[in-house]
PDB file of C-alpha atoms in Angstrom:
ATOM      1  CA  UNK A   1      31.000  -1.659  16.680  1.00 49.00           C
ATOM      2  CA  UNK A   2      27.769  -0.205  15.837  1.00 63.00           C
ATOM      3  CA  UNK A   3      25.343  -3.205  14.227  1.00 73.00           C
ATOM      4  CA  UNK A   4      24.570  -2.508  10.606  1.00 77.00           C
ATOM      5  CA  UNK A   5      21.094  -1.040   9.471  1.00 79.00           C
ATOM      6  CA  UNK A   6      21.142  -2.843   6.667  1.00 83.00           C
ATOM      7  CA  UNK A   7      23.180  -5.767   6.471  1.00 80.00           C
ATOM      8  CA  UNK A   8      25.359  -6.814   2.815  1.00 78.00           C
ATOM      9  CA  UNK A   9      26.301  -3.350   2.265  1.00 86.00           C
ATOM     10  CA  UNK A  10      30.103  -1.206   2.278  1.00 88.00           C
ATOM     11  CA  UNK A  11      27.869   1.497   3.136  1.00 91.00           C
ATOM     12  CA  UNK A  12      28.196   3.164   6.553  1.00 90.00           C
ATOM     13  CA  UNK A  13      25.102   3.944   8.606  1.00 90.00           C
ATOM     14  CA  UNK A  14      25.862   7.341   8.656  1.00 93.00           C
ATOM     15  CA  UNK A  15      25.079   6.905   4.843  1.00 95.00           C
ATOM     16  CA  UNK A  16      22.638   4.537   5.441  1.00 94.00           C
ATOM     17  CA  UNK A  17      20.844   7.300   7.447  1.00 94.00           C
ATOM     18  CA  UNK A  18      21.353   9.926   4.943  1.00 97.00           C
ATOM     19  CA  UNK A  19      19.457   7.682   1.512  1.00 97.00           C
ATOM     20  CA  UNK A  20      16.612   6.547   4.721  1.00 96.00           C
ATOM     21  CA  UNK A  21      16.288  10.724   4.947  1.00 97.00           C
ATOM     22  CA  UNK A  22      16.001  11.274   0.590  1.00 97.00           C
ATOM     23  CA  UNK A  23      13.908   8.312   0.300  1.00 97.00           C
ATOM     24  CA  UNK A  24      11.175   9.309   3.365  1.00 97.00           C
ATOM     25  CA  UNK A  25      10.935  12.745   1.425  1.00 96.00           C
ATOM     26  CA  UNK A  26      10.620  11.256  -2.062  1.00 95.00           C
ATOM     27  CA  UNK A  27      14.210  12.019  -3.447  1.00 95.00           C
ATOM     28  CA  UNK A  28      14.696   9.944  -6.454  1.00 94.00           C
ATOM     29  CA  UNK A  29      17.840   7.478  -5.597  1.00 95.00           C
ATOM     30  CA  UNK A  30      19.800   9.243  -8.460  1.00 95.00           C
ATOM     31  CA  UNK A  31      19.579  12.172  -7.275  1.00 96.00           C
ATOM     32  CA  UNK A  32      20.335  11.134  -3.602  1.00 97.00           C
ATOM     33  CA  UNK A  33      23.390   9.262  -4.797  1.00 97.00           C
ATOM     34  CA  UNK A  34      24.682  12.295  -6.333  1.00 97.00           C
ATOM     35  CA  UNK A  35      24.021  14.689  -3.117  1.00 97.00           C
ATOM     36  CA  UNK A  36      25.612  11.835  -1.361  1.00 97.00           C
ATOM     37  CA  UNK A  37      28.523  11.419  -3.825  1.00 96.00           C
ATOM     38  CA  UNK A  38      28.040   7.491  -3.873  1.00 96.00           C
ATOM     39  CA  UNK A  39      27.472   5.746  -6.533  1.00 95.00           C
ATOM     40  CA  UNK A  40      23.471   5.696  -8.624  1.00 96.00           C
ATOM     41  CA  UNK A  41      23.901   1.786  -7.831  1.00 95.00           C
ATOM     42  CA  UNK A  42      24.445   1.509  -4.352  1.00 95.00           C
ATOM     43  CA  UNK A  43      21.426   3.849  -3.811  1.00 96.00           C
ATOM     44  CA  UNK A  44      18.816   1.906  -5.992  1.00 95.00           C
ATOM     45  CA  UNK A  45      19.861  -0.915  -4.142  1.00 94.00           C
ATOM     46  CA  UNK A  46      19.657   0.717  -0.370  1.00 95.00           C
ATOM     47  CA  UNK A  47      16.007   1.601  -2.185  1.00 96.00           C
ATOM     48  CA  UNK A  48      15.562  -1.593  -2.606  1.00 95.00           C
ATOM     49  CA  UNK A  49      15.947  -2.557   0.615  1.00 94.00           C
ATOM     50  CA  UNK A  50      13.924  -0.194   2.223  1.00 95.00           C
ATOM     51  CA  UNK A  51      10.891  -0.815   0.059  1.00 96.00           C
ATOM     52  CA  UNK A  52      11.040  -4.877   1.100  1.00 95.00           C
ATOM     53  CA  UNK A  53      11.750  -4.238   4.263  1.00 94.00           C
ATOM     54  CA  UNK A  54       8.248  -2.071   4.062  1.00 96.00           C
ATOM     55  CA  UNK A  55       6.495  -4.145   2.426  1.00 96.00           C
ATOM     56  CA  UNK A  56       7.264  -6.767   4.773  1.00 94.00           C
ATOM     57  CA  UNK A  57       6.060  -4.456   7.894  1.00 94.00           C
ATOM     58  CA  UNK A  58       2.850  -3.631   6.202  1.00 95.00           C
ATOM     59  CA  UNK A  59       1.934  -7.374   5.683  1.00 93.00           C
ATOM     60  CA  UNK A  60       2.376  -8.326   9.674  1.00 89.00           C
ATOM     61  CA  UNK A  61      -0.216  -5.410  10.462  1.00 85.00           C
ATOM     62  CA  UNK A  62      -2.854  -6.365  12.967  1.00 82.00           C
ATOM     63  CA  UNK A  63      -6.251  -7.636  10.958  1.00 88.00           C
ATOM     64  CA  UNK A  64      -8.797  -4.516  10.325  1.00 93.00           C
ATOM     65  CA  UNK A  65     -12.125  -4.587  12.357  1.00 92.00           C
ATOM     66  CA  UNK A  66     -14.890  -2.688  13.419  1.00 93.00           C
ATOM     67  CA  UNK A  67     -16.098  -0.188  10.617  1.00 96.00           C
ATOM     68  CA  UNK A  68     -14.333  -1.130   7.000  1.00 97.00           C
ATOM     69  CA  UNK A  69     -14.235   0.280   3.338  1.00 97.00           C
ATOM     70  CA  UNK A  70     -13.812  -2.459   0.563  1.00 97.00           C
ATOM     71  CA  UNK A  71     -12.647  -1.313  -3.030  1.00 96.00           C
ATOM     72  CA  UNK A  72     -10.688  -2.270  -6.361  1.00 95.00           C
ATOM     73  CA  UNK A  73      -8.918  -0.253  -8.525  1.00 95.00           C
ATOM     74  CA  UNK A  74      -6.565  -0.734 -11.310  1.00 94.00           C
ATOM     75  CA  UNK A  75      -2.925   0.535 -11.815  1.00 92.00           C
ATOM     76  CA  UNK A  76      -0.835   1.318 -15.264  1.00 82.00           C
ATOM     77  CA  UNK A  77      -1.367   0.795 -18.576  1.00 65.00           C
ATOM     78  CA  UNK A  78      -2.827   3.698 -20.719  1.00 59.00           C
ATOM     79  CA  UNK A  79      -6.087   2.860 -21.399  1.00 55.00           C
ATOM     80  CA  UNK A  80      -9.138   3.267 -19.419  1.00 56.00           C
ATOM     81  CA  UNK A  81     -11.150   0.001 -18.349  1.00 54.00           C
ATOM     82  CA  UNK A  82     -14.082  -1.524 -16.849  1.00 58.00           C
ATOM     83  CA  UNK A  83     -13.692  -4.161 -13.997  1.00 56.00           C
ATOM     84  CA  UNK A  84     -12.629  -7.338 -15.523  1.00 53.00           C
ATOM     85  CA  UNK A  85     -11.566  -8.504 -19.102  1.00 44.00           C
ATOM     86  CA  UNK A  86     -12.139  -4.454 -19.369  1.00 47.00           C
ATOM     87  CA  UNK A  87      -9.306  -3.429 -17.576  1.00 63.00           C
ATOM     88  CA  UNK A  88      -6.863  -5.434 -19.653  1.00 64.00           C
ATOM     89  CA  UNK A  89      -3.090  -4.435 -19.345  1.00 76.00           C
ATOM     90  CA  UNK A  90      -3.854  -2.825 -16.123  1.00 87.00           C
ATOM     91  CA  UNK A  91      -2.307  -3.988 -12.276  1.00 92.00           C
ATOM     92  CA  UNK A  92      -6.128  -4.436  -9.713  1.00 95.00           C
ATOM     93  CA  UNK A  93      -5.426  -4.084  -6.588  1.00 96.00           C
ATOM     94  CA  UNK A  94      -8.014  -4.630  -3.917  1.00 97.00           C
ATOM     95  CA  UNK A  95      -8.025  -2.175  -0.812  1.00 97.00           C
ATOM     96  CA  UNK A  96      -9.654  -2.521   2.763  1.00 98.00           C
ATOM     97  CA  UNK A  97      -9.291   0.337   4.660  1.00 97.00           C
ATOM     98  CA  UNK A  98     -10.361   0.858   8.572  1.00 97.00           C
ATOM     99  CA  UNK A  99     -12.178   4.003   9.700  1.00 94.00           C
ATOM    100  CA  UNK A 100     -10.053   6.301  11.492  1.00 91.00           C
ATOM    101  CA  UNK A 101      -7.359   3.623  10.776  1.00 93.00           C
ATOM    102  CA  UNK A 102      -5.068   2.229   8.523  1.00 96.00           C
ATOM    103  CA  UNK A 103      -5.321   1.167   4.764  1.00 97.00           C
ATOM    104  CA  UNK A 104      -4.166  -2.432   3.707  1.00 97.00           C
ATOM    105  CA  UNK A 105      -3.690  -3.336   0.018  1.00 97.00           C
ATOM    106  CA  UNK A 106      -3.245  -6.435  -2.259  1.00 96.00           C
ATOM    107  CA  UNK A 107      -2.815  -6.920  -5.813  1.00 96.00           C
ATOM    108  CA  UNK A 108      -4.992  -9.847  -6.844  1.00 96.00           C
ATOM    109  CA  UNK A 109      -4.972 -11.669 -10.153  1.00 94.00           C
ATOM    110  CA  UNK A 110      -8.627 -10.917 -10.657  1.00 94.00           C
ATOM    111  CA  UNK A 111     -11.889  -9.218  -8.561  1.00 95.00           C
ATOM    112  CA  UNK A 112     -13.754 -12.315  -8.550  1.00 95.00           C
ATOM    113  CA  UNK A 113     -15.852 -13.134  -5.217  1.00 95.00           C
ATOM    114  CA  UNK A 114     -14.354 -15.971  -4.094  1.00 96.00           C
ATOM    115  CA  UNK A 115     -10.520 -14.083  -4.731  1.00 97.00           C
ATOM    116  CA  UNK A 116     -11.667 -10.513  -2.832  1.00 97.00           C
ATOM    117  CA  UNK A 117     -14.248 -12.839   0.183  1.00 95.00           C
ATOM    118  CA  UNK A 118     -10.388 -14.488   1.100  1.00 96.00           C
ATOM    119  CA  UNK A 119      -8.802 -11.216   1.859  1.00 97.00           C
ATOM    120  CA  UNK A 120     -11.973 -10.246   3.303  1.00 97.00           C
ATOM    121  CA  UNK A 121     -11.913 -12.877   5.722  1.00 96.00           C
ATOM    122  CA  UNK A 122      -8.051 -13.160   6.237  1.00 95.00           C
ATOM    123  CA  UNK A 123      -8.213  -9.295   7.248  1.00 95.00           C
ATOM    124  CA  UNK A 124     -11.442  -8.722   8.776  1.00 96.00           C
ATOM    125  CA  UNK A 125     -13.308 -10.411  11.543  1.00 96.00           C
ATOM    126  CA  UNK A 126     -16.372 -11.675  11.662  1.00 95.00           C
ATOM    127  CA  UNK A 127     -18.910  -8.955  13.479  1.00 96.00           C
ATOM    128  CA  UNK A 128     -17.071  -6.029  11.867  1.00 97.00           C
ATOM    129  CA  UNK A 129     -19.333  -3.465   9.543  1.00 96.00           C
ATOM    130  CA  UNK A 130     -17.869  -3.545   6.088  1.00 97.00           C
ATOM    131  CA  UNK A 131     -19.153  -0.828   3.248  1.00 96.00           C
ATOM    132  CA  UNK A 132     -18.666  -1.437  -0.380  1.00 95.00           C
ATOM    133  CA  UNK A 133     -20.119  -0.207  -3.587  1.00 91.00           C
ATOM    134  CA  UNK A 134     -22.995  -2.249  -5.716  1.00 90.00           C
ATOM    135  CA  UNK A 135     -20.103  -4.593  -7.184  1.00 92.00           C
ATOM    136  CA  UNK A 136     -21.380  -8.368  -7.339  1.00 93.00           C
ATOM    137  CA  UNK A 137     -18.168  -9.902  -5.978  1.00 95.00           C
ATOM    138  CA  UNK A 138     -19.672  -8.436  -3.132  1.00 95.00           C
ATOM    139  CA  UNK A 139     -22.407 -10.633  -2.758  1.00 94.00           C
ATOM    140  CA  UNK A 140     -22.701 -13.021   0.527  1.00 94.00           C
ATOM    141  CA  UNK A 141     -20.806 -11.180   3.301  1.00 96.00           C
ATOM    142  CA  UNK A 142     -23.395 -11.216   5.372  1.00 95.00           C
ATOM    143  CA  UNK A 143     -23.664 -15.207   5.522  1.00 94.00           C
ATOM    144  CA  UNK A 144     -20.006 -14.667   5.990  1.00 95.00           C
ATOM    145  CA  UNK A 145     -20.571 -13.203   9.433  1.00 96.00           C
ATOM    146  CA  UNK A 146     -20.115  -9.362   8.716  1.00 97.00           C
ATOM    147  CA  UNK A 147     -22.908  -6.685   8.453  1.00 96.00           C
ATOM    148  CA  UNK A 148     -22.834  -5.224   4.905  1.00 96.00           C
ATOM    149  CA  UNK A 149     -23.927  -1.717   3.459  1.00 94.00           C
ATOM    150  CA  UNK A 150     -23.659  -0.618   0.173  1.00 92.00           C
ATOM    151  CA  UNK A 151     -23.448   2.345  -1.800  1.00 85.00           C
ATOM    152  CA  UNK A 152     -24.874   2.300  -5.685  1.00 75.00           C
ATOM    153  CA  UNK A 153     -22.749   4.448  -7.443  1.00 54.00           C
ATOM    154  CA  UNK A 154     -24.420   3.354 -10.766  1.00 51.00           C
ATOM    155  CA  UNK A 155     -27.673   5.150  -9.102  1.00 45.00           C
ATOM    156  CA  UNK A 156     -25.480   8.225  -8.595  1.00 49.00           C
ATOM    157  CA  UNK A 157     -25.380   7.504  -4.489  1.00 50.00           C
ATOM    158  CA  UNK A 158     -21.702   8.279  -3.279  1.00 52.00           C
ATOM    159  CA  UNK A 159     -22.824   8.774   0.500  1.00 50.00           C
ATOM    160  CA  UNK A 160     -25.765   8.362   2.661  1.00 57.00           C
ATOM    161  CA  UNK A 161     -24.600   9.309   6.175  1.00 58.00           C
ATOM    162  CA  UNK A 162     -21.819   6.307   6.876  1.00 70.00           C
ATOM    163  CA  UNK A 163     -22.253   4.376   4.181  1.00 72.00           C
ATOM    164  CA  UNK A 164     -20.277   5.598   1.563  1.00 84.00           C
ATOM    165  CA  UNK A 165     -16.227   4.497   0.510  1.00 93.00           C
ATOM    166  CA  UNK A 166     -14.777   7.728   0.621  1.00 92.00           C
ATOM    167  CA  UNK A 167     -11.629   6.877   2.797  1.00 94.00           C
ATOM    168  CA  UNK A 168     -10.749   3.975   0.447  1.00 96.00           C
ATOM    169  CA  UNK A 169     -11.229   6.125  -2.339  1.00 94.00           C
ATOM    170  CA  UNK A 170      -9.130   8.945  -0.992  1.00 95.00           C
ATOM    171  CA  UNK A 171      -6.307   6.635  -0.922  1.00 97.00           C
ATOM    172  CA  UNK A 172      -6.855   5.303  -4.275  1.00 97.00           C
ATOM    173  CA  UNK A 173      -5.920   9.187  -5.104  1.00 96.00           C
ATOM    174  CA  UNK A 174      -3.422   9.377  -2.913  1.00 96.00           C
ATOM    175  CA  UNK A 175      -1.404   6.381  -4.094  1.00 96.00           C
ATOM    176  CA  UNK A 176      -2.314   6.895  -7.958  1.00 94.00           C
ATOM    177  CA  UNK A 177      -0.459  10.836  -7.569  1.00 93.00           C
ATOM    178  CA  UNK A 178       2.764   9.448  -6.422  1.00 91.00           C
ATOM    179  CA  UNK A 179       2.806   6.880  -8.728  1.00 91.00           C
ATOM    180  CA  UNK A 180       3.018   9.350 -11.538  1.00 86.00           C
ATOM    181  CA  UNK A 181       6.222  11.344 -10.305  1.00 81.00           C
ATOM    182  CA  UNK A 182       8.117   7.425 -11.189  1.00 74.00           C
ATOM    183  CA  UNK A 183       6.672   7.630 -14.527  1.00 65.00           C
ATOM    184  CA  UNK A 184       5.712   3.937 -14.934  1.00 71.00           C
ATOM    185  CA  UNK A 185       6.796   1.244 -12.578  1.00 82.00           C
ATOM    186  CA  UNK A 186       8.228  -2.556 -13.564  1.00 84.00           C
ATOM    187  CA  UNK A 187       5.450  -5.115 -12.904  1.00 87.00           C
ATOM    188  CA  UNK A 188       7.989  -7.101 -11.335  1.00 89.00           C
ATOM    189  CA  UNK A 189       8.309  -3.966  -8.545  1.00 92.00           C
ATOM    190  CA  UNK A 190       4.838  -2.951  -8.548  1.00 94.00           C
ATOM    191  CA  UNK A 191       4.188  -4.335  -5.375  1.00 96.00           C
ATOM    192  CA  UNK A 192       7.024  -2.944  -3.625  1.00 96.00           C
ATOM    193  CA  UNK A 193       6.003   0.419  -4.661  1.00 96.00           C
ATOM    194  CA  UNK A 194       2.317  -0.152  -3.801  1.00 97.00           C
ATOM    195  CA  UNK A 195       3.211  -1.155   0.000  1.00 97.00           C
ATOM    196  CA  UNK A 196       5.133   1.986  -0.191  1.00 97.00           C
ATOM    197  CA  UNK A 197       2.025   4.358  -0.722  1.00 97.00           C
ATOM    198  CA  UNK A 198       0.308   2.166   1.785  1.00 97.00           C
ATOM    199  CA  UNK A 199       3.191   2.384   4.401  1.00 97.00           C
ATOM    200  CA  UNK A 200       3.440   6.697   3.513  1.00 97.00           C
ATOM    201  CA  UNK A 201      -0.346   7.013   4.121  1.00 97.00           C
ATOM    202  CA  UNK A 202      -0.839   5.211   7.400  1.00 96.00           C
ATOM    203  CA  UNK A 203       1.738   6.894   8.530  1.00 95.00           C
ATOM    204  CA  UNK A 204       1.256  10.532   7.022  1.00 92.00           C
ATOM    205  CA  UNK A 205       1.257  12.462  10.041  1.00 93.00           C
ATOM    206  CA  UNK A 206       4.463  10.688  11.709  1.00 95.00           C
ATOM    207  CA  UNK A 207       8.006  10.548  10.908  1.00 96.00           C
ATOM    208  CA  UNK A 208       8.967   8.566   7.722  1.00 96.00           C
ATOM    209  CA  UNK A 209      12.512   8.445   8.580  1.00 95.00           C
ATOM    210  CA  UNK A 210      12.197   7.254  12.244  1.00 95.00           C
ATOM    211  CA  UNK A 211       9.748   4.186  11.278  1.00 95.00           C
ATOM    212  CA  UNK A 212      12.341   3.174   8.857  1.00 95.00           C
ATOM    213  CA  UNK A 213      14.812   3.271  11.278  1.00 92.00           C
ATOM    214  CA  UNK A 214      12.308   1.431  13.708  1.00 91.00           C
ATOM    215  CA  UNK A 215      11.710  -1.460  10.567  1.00 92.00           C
ATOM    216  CA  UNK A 216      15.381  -1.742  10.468  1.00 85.00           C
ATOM    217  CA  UNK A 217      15.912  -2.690  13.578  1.00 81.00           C
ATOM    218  CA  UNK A 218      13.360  -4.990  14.372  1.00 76.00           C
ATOM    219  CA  UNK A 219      14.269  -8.663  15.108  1.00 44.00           C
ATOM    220  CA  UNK A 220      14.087 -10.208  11.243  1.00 41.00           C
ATOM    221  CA  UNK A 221      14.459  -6.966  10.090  1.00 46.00           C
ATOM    222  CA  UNK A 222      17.635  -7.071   8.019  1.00 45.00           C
ATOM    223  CA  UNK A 223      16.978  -8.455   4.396  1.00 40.00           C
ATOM    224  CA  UNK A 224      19.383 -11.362   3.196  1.00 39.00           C
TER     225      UNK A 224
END
């Protein structure tokens, strides 16, 4: 017998196979379930799944070195803020993104220094280049062990050969556009759906359905 792709569920893996498919091209699980003929239900929660078991991949991804963009932004609400006590209402994330290489994202409960230098040095190793904007939270990587350029975007500077944050940036658009199409998204799921846009941009020019597949079958892979 044929070992589940998703453990817990009545669903067969031809189905299985069939939401993976709608969900790596962005089918609502409504709809899917009703091209399917399953029930809405059963689809949200095959979703579900999917989106943890994501997330999950995205946070074992090797630490970024060598050349690396550093930026917050700020997700939801319907007001426009500053950094900080501005931004109230809104989800900030903070982004690090390797040149040539893969984004990583985490939402943080504030952009302090001492909250975005963690990540910094959790993800990054010492001796890698990092670029950032003029942002004081900024302040001391290079006693951390990293070599630091920065890009004044207050001064009206947004690139000066390789220092600028333009990959970071770019995914900040990317991620923000296919957040609309849900319309608002739970608090409570926000990260899910955030590791999503991550997962779909570092792998943008490969097959969304086969990593899934790949996820699901890795040892640890099935979620209880």
């Amino acid at each position: 017998m044929a070992q589940k792709l998703i453990k817990g569920t009545h669903l067969a893996n031809r189905t299985v196979r069939q939401l993976i498919h709608h969900f790596s091209l962005e089918i609502p699980a409504g709809r899917a379930a009703r091209e399917l003929g399953i029930n809405r239900h059963s689809a949200e929660r095959i979703y579900a799944r999917i989106r943890q078991a994501i997330a999950k991949a995205c946070e074992r991804e090797a630490p970024l070195s060598g050349e690396v963009e550093v930026d917050e932004s700020y997700f939801g609400g319907h007001r426009k803020g500053n950094r900080g006590r501005g931004a109230a209402g809104k989800v900030a994330v903070f982004g690090l993104l390797k040149r040539n290489g893969k984004v990583y994202t985490r939402p943080v409960p504030n952009v302090s220094r001492s909250v975005l230098r963690l990540i910094i040095k959790q993800k990054v190793p010492e001796g890698s280049t990092i670029y950032s904007d003029s942002f004081r939270s900024y302040d001391g990587l290079l006693t951390d062990g990293y070599r630091h350029y920065r890009i004044n975007h207050g001064a009206g500077e947004f690139a000066r050969k390789r220092n600028h944050i333009n990959g970071i940036e770019s995914f900040w658009a990317f991620a923000k556009t296919k957040l609309r199409r849900y319309y608002g998204v739970r608090r409570s799921h926000f990260f899910l759906y955030l590791k999503e846009m991550e997962f779909r941009f570092n792998h943008r020019s490969e097959s969304m359905q086969q990593n899934i597949e790949q996820i699901m079958r890795r040892r640890g892979k099935n979620l209880d």
